[in-house]
Amino acid sequence: MKAAVFTEYGSPDVFQIKEIEKPSPKDNEILIRVVAVSINFGDLIVRDFKHVSPKEFNMPSLLYWPARMEFGFNKPKITIQGSEFAGTVAAIGKDVTLFKQGDEVFGYLGMKMGANAEYLSMSENAMVALKPSNLSFEEAATIPYGGFTALSLLRKANIQKGQKVLINGASGSIGSAALQLAKAYGAEVTGVCGTLRTDMVKALGADKVIDYSKEDFTKGKETYDLIFDVLGRTTFDKAKRVLNPNGILLFASFKSKALFQMLITSKFGDKKVICGLSSENVKDIVTLKELIEAGQLKAYVDRCFPLEKIADAHRYMESGQRHGNVVLTVAS
Ligand SMILES: NC(=O)c1ccc[n+]([C@@H]2O[C@H](COP(=O)([O-])OP(=O)(O)OC[C@H]3O[C@@H](n4cnc5c(N)ncnc54)[C@H](OP(=O)(O)O)[C@@H]3O)[C@@H](O)[C@H]2O)c1
């Protein structure tokens, strides 16, 4: 089968389309014929991990070194990227009961990756579910990573109906899902993004949109019960001015200083910092499917590239021009 393989770190040109062995499903596994795969933040980092310094890494340095070891220190250990996908069940192992051949599915492989290929094999009990009936394969492939991360982190902040929520980074994978999930929880949501993405964030249902290149939300008049900062671009020192009493600053990306502030604010003061690490719950993929089918979670696809054009797709991702998700189509 055909796969986009990379055996060294570097520019988008590291990918090569190669023929590799097709996986065969174990007894509890399903073999999926991949139709579409989304490219996300993690793919860009991992493609050139060797040249990402601990400072550029959006997490504490303590997590940087284990991640470098996991993905390969000088060259990639995991040579096929692609963590979120949609496709069709091509075959099932003898013990599989949840899926049958021909089912249309979507799912998430996490750090294991491997979806940038014609076929992948995974346990029927992993993060995979029937594809939402109202989404195309390309749309469905953009949902799992941002969707389950946002869901998991919003739960950690105990989001409530009627709260005023600000999402800093509302146009990306996690933020666009967080914005819509916060609306589904019954919150009033302000989305912060770059100039090119303001229309997109409005279309996703934000009550207000702030362009971070024109306005600093921490200097505004509005105050919030929850500020969800996806890239860790603000600080507690700045954001506490616009946090309501008992307000929470939730970081998806954070450094050691924010961890220390989480510890301190858990004991003192009425405004809290939470540095959240998402926990993978396989049932969340079904929750996401249900939210999509209820019209509460939408996909926003910008451009699709054939798998063979993966280098162009990565270049487009890195151009800063994208508004919405970028998808690789593997099969039609
Ligand atoms: N905590 C966890 O469990 C967990 C799990 C997975 C990932 N992460 C972290 O999440 C981050 C990736 O998130 P993602 O996949 O959603 O990334 P993404 O798709 O690349 O989106 C990044 C978002 O940040 C916005 N942004 C860029 N510069 C900004 C600024 N100066 N101020 C405010 N917003 C800004 C972007 O806006 P524009 O594009 O409009 O400019 C975009 O909305 C990484 O740092 C990763 O480490 C955390």
Short mmCIF file of N, CA and C in Angstrom, two decimals, residues 34 36-37 80-85 109 113-120 307 330:
data_model
loop_
_atom_site.label_atom_id
_atom_site.label_comp_id
_atom_site.label_asym_id
_atom_site.label_seq_id
_atom_site.Cartn_x
_atom_site.Cartn_y
_atom_site.Cartn_z
N VAL A 34 -8.22 4.23 4.64
CA VAL A 34 -8.24 5.66 4.98
C VAL A 34 -8.71 6.48 3.77
N ALA A 36 -9.52 10.17 4.40
CA ALA A 36 -9.03 11.53 4.65
C ALA A 36 -8.30 11.60 5.99
N VAL A 37 -7.27 12.44 6.05
CA VAL A 37 -6.49 12.65 7.27
C VAL A 37 -6.28 14.16 7.43
N ILE A 80 5.47 7.38 9.90
CA ILE A 80 4.25 7.75 9.18
C ILE A 80 3.40 8.61 10.09
N GLN A 81 3.15 9.85 9.66
CA GLN A 81 2.35 10.76 10.47
C GLN A 81 0.86 10.53 10.24
N GLY A 82 0.06 11.39 10.85
CA GLY A 82 -1.39 11.33 10.65
C GLY A 82 -2.04 10.74 11.88
N SER A 83 -2.70 11.59 12.69
CA SER A 83 -3.29 11.07 13.92
C SER A 83 -4.81 11.05 13.88
N GLU A 84 -5.44 11.90 13.06
CA GLU A 84 -6.91 11.89 13.02
C GLU A 84 -7.35 11.62 11.58
N PHE A 85 -8.34 10.78 11.43
CA PHE A 85 -8.65 10.25 10.10
C PHE A 85 -10.15 9.94 9.99
N LEU A 109 -5.52 8.38 16.46
CA LEU A 109 -4.47 7.41 16.79
C LEU A 109 -3.49 7.96 17.82
N MET A 113 0.26 7.65 15.75
CA MET A 113 0.11 8.14 14.36
C MET A 113 -0.06 7.00 13.35
N GLY A 114 0.22 7.28 12.06
CA GLY A 114 0.19 6.22 11.05
C GLY A 114 -0.96 6.30 10.06
N ALA A 115 -1.73 7.41 10.09
CA ALA A 115 -2.91 7.47 9.20
C ALA A 115 -2.57 8.00 7.80
N ASN A 116 -1.35 8.49 7.58
CA ASN A 116 -1.01 8.98 6.24
C ASN A 116 -0.65 7.81 5.33
N ALA A 117 -1.58 6.90 5.21
CA ALA A 117 -1.36 5.66 4.44
C ALA A 117 -2.71 5.16 3.96
N GLU A 118 -2.68 4.24 2.98
CA GLU A 118 -3.96 3.76 2.44
C GLU A 118 -4.77 2.96 3.46
N TYR A 119 -4.06 2.27 4.36
CA TYR A 119 -4.76 1.46 5.37
C TYR A 119 -4.12 1.66 6.73
N LEU A 120 -4.93 1.50 7.77
CA LEU A 120 -4.41 1.44 9.13
C LEU A 120 -5.21 0.39 9.89
N LEU A 307 -2.75 12.99 -0.93
CA LEU A 307 -1.62 12.54 -0.10
C LEU A 307 -0.27 12.83 -0.77
N VAL A 330 -6.68 10.60 0.84
CA VAL A 330 -5.88 9.42 0.55
C VAL A 330 -6.58 8.55 -0.50
#
